[in-house]
Tab-separated table of N, CA and C in Angstrom:
chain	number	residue	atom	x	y	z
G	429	UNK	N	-13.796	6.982	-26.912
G	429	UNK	CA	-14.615	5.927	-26.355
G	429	UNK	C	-13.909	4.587	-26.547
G	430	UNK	N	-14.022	3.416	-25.570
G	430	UNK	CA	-13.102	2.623	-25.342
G	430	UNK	C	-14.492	1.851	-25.494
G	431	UNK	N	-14.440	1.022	-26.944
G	431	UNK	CA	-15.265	-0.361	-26.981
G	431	UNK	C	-14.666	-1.540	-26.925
G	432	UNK	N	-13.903	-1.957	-26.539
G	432	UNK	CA	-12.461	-3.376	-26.889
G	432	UNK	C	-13.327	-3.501	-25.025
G	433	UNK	N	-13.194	-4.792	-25.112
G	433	UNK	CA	-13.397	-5.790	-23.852
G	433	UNK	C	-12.689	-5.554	-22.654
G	434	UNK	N	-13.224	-5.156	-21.500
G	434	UNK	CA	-12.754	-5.117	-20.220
G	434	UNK	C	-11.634	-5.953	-19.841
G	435	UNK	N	-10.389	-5.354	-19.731
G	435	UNK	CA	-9.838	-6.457	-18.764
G	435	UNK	C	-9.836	-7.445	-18.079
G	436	UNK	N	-10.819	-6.953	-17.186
G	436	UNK	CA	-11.669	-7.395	-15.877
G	436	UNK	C	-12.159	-8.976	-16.473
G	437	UNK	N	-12.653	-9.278	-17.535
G	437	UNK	CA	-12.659	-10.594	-17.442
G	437	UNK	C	-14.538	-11.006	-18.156
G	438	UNK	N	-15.144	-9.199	-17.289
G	438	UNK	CA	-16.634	-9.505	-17.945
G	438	UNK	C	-17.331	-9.186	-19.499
G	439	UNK	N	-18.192	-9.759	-19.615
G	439	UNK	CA	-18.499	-9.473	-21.368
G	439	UNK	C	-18.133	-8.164	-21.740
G	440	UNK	N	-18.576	-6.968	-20.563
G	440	UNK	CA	-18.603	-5.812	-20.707
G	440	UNK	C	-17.948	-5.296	-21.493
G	441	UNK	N	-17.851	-3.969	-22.154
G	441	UNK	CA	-16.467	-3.230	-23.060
G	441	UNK	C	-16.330	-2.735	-21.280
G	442	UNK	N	-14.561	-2.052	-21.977
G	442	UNK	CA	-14.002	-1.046	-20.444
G	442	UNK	C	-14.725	0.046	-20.368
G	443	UNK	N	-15.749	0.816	-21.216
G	443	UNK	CA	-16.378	2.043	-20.982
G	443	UNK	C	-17.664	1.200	-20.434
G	444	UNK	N	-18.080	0.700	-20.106
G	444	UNK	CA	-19.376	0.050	-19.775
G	444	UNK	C	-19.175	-0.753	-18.423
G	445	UNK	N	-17.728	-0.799	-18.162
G	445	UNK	CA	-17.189	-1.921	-17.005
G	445	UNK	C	-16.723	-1.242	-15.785
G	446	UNK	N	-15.133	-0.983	-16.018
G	446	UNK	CA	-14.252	-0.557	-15.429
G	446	UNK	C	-13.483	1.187	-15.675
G	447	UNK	N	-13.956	1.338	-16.793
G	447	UNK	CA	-13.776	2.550	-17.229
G	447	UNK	C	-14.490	3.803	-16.464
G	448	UNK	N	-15.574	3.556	-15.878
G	448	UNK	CA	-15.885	4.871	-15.227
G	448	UNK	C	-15.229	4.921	-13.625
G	449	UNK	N	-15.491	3.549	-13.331
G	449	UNK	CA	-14.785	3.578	-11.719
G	449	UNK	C	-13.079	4.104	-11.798
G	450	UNK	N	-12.254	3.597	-12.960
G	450	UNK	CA	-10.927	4.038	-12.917
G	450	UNK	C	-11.353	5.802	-13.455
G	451	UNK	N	-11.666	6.281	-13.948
G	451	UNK	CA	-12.106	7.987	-14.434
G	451	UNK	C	-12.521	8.567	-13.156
G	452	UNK	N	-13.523	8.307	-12.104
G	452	UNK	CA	-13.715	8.516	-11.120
G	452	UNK	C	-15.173	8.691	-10.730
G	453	UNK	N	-15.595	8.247	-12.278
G	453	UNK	CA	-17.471	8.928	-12.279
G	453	UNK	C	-18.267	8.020	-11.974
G	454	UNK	N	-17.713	6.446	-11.044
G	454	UNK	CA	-18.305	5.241	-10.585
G	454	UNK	C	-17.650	5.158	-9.668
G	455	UNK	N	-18.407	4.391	-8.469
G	455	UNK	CA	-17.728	3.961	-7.419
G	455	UNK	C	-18.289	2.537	-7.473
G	456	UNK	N	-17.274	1.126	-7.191
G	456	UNK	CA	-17.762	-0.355	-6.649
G	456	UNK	C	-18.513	-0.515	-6.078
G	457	UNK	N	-19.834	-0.933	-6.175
G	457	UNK	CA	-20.696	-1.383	-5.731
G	457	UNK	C	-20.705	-2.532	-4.468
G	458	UNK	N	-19.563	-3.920	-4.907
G	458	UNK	CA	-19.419	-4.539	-4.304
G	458	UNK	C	-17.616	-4.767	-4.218
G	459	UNK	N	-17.190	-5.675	-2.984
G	459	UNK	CA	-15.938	-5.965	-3.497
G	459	UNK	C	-15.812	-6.786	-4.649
G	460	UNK	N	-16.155	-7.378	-5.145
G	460	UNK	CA	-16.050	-8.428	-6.510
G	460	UNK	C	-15.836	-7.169	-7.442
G	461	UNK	N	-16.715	-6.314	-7.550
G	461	UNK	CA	-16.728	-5.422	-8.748
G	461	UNK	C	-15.279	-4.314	-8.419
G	462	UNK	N	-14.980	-3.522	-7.258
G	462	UNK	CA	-13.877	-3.385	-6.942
G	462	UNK	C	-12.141	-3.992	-7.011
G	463	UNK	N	-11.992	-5.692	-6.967
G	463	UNK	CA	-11.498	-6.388	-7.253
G	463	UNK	C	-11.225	-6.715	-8.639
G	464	UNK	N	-12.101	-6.646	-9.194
G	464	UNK	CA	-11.890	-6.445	-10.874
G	464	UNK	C	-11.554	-5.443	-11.341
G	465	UNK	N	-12.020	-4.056	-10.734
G	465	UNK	CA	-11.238	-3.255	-11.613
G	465	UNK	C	-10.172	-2.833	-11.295
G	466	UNK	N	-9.674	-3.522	-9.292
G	466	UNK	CA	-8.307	-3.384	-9.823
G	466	UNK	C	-7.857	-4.038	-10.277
G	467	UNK	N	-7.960	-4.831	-11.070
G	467	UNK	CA	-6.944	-5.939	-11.811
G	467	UNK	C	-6.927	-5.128	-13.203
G	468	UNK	N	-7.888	-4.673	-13.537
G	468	UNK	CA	-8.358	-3.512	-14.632
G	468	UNK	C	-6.850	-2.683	-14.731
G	469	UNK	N	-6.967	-2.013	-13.524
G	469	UNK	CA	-6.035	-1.003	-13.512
G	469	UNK	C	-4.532	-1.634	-13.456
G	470	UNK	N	-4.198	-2.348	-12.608
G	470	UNK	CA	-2.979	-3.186	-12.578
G	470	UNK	C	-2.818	-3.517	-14.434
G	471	UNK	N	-3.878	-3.809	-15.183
G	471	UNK	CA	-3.421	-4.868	-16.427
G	471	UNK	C	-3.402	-3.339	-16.935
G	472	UNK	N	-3.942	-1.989	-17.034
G	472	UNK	CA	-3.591	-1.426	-18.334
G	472	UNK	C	-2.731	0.075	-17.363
G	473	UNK	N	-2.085	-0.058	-16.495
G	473	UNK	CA	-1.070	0.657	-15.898
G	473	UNK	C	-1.305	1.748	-15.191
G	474	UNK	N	-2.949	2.052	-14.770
G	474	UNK	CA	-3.912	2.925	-14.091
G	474	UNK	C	-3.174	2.464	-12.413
G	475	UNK	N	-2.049	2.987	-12.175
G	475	UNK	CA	-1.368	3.025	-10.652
G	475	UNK	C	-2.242	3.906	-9.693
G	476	UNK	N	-2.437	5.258	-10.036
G	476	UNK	CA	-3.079	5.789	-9.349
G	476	UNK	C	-4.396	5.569	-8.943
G	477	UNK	N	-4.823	4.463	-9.930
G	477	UNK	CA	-6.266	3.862	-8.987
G	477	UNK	C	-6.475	2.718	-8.157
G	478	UNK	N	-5.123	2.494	-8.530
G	478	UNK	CA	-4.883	0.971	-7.308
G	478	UNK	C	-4.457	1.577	-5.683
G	479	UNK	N	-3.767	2.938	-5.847
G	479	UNK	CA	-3.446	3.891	-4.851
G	479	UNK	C	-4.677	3.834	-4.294
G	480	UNK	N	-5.659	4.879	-4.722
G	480	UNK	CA	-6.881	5.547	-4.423
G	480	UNK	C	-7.823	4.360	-3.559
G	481	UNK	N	-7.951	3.410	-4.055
G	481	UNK	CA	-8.495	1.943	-3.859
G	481	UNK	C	-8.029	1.106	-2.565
G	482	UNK	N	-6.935	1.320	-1.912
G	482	UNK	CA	-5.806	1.119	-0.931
G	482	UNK	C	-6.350	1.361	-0.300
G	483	UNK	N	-6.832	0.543	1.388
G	483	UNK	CA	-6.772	1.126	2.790
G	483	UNK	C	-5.470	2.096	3.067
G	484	UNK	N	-5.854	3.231	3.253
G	484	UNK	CA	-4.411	4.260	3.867
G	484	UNK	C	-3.842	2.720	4.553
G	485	UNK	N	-4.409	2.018	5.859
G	485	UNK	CA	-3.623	1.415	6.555
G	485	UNK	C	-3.158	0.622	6.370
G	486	UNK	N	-3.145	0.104	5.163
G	486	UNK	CA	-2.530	-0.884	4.622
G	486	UNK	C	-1.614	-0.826	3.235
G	487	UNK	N	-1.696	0.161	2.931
G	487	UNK	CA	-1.347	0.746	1.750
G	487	UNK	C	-0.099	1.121	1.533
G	488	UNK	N	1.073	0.623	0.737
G	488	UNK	CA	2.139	0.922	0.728
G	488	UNK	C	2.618	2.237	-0.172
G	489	UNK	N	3.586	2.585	0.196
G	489	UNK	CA	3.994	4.024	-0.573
G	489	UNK	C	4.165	3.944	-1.914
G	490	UNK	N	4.528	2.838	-2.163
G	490	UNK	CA	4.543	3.329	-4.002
G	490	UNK	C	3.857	1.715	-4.560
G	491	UNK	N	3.048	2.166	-5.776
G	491	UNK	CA	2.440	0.934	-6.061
G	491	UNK	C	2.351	0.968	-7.505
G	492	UNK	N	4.041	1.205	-7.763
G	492	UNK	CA	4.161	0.976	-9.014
G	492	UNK	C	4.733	-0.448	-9.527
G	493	UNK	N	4.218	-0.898	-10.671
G	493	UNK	CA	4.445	-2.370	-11.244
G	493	UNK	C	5.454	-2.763	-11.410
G	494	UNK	N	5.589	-4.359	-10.962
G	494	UNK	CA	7.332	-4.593	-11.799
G	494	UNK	C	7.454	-4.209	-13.475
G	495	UNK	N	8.625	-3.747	-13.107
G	495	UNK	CA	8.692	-3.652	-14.829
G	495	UNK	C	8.693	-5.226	-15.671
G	496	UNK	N	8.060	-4.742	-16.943
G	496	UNK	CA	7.635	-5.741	-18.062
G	496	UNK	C	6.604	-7.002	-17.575
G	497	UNK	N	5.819	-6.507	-16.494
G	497	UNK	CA	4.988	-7.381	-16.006
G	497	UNK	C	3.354	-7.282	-16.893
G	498	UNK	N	3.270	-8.230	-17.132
G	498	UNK	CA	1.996	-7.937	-17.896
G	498	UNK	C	0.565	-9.297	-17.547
G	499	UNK	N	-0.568	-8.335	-17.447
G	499	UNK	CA	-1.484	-9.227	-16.868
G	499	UNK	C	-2.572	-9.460	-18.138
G	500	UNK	N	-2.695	-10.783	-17.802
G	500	UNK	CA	-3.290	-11.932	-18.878
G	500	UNK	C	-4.812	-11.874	-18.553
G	501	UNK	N	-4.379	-12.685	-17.964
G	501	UNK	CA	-6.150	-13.182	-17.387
G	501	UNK	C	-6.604	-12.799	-16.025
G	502	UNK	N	-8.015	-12.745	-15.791
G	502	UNK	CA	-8.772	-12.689	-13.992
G	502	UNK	C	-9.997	-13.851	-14.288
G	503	UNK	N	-9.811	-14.875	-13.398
G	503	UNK	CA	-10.591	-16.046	-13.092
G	503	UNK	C	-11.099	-15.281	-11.204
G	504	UNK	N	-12.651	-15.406	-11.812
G	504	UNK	CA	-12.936	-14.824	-9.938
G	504	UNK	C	-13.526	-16.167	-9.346
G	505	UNK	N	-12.875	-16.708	-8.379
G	505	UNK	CA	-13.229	-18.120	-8.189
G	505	UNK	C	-14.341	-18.395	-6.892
G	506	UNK	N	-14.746	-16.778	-5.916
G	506	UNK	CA	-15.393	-16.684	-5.099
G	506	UNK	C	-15.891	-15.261	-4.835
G	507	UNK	N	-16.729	-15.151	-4.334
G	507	UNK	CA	-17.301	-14.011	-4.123
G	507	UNK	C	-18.280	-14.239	-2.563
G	508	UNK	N	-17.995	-13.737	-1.450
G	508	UNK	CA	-18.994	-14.003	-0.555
G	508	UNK	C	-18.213	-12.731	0.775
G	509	UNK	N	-19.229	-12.010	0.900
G	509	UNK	CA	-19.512	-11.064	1.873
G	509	UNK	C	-18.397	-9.995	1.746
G	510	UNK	N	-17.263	-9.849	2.329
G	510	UNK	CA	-16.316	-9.152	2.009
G	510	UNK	C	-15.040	-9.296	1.512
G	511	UNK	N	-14.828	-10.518	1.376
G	511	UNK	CA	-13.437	-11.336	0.444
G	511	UNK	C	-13.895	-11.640	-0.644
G	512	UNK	N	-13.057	-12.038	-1.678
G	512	UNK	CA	-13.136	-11.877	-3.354
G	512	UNK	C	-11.727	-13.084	-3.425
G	513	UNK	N	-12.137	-14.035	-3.861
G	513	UNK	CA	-10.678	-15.459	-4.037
G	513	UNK	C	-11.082	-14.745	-5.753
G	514	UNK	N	-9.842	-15.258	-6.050
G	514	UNK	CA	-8.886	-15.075	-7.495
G	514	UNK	C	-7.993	-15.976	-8.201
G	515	UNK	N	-8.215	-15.916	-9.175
G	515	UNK	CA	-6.397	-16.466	-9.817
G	515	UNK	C	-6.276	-15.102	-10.763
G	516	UNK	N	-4.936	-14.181	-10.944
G	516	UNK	CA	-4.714	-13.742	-12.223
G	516	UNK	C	-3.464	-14.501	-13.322
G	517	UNK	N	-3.644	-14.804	-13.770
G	517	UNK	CA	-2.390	-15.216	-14.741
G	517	UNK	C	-1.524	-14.221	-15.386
G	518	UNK	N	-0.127	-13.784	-14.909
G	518	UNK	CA	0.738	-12.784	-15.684
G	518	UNK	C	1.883	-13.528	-16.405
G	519	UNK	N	2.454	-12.383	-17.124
G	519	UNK	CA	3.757	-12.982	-17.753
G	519	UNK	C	5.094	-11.781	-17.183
G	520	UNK	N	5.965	-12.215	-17.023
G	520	UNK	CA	6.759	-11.423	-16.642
G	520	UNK	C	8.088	-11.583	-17.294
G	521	UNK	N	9.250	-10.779	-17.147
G	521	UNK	CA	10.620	-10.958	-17.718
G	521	UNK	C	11.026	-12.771	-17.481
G	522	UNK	N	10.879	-13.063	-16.091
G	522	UNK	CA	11.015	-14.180	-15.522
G	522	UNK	C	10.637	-15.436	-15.973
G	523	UNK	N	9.117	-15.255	-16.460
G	523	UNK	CA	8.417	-16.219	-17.304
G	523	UNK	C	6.799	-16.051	-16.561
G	524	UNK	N	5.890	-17.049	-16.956
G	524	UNK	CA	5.019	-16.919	-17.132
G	524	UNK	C	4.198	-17.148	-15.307
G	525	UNK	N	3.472	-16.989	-14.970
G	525	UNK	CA	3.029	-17.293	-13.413
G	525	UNK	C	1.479	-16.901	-13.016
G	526	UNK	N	1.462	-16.905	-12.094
G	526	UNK	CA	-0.414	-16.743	-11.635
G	526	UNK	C	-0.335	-16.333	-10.076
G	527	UNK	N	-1.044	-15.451	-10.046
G	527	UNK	CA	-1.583	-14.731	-8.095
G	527	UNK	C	-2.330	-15.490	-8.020
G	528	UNK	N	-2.607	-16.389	-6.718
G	528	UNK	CA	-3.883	-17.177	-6.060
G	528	UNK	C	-4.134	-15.945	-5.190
G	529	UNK	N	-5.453	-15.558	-4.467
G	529	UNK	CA	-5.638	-14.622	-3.208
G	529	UNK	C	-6.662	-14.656	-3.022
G	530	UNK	N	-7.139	-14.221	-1.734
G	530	UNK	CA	-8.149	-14.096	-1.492
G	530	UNK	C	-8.032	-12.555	-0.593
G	531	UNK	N	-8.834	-11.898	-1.319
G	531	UNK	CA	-8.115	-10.581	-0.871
G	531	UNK	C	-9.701	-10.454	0.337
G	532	UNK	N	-9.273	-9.277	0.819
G	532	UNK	CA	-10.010	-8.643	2.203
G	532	UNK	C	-10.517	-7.352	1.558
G	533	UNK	N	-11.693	-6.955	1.903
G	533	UNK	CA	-12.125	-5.218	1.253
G	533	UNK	C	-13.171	-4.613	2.247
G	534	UNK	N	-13.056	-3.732	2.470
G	534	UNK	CA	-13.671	-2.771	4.264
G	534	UNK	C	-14.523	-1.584	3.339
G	535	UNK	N	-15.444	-1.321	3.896
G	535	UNK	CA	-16.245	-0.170	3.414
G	535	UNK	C	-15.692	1.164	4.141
G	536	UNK	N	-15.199	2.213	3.667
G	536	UNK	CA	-14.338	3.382	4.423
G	536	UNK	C	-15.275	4.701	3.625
G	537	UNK	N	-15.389	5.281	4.342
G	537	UNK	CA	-16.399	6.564	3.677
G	537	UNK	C	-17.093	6.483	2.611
G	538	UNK	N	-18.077	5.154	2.956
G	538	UNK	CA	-18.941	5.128	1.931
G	538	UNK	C	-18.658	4.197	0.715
G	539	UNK	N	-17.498	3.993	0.644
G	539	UNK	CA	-16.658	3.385	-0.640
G	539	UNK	C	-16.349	2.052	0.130
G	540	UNK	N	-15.920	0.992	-1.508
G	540	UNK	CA	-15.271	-0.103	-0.522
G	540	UNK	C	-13.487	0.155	-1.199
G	541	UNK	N	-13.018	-0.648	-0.345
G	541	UNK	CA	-11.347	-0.444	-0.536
G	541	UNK	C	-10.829	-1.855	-0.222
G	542	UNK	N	-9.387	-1.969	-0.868
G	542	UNK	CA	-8.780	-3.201	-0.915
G	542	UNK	C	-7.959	-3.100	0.449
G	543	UNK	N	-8.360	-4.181	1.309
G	543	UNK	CA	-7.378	-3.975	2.695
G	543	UNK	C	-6.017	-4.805	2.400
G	544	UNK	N	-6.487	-6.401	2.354
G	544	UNK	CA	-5.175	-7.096	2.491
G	544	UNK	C	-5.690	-8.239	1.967
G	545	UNK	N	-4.744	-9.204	1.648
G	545	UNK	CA	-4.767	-10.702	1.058
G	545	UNK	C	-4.986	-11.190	2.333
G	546	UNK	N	-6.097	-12.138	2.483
G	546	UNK	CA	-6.110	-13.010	3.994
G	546	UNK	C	-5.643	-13.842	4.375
G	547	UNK	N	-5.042	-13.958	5.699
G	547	UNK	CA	-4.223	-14.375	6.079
G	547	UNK	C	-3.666	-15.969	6.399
């Protein structure tokens, strides 16, 4: 059992947060909550759920991390209808940096999924 604080940013622990949607025994409710846990998965190296999470049509073949990239923080700076704005703060070999986005998320069999950063 995983009691240490969600990634994701909310009070939650990861078994109470993000932990069942990355296991498979939750599905996102909304994109905001989807959006967080992929950052979930991106920060603790859960690739195959950032896969799973992927529009096929948008979805690139391998979505594995730069190496020694490591994610800090998730600031969710918007939330409204089907986009989710962000900052994450990482650190990398390179030095230290931050994703701005405002990502896109489509409801596909029932589920929602990450399409694309808007344009």
């Amino acid at each position: 059992m995983f009691t240490h604080p969600c990634p994701c940013g909310s009070a939650a622990t990861y078994d109470a947060c993000c932990g069942p949607l990355h296991r498979g025994t939750a599905q996102a409710a909304t994109p905001e909550q989807l959006m967080r846990s992929r950052y979930a998965a991106y920060a603790l190296g859960e690739s195959d759920y950032v896969f799973r999470t992927w529009h096929p049509r948008t979805r690139p073949d391998d979505v594995t991390p730069a190496a020694g990239l490591a994610w800090l923080r998730l600031r969710v700076l918007e939330a409204v209808g089907d986009e989710v704005e962000f900052i994450a703060d990482y650190d990398s070999p390179s030095g230290a940096g931050s994703l701005h986005e405002r990502s896109v998320f489509e409801r596909r069999g029932g589920r929602w999924v990450y399409v694309a950063a808007a344009g």
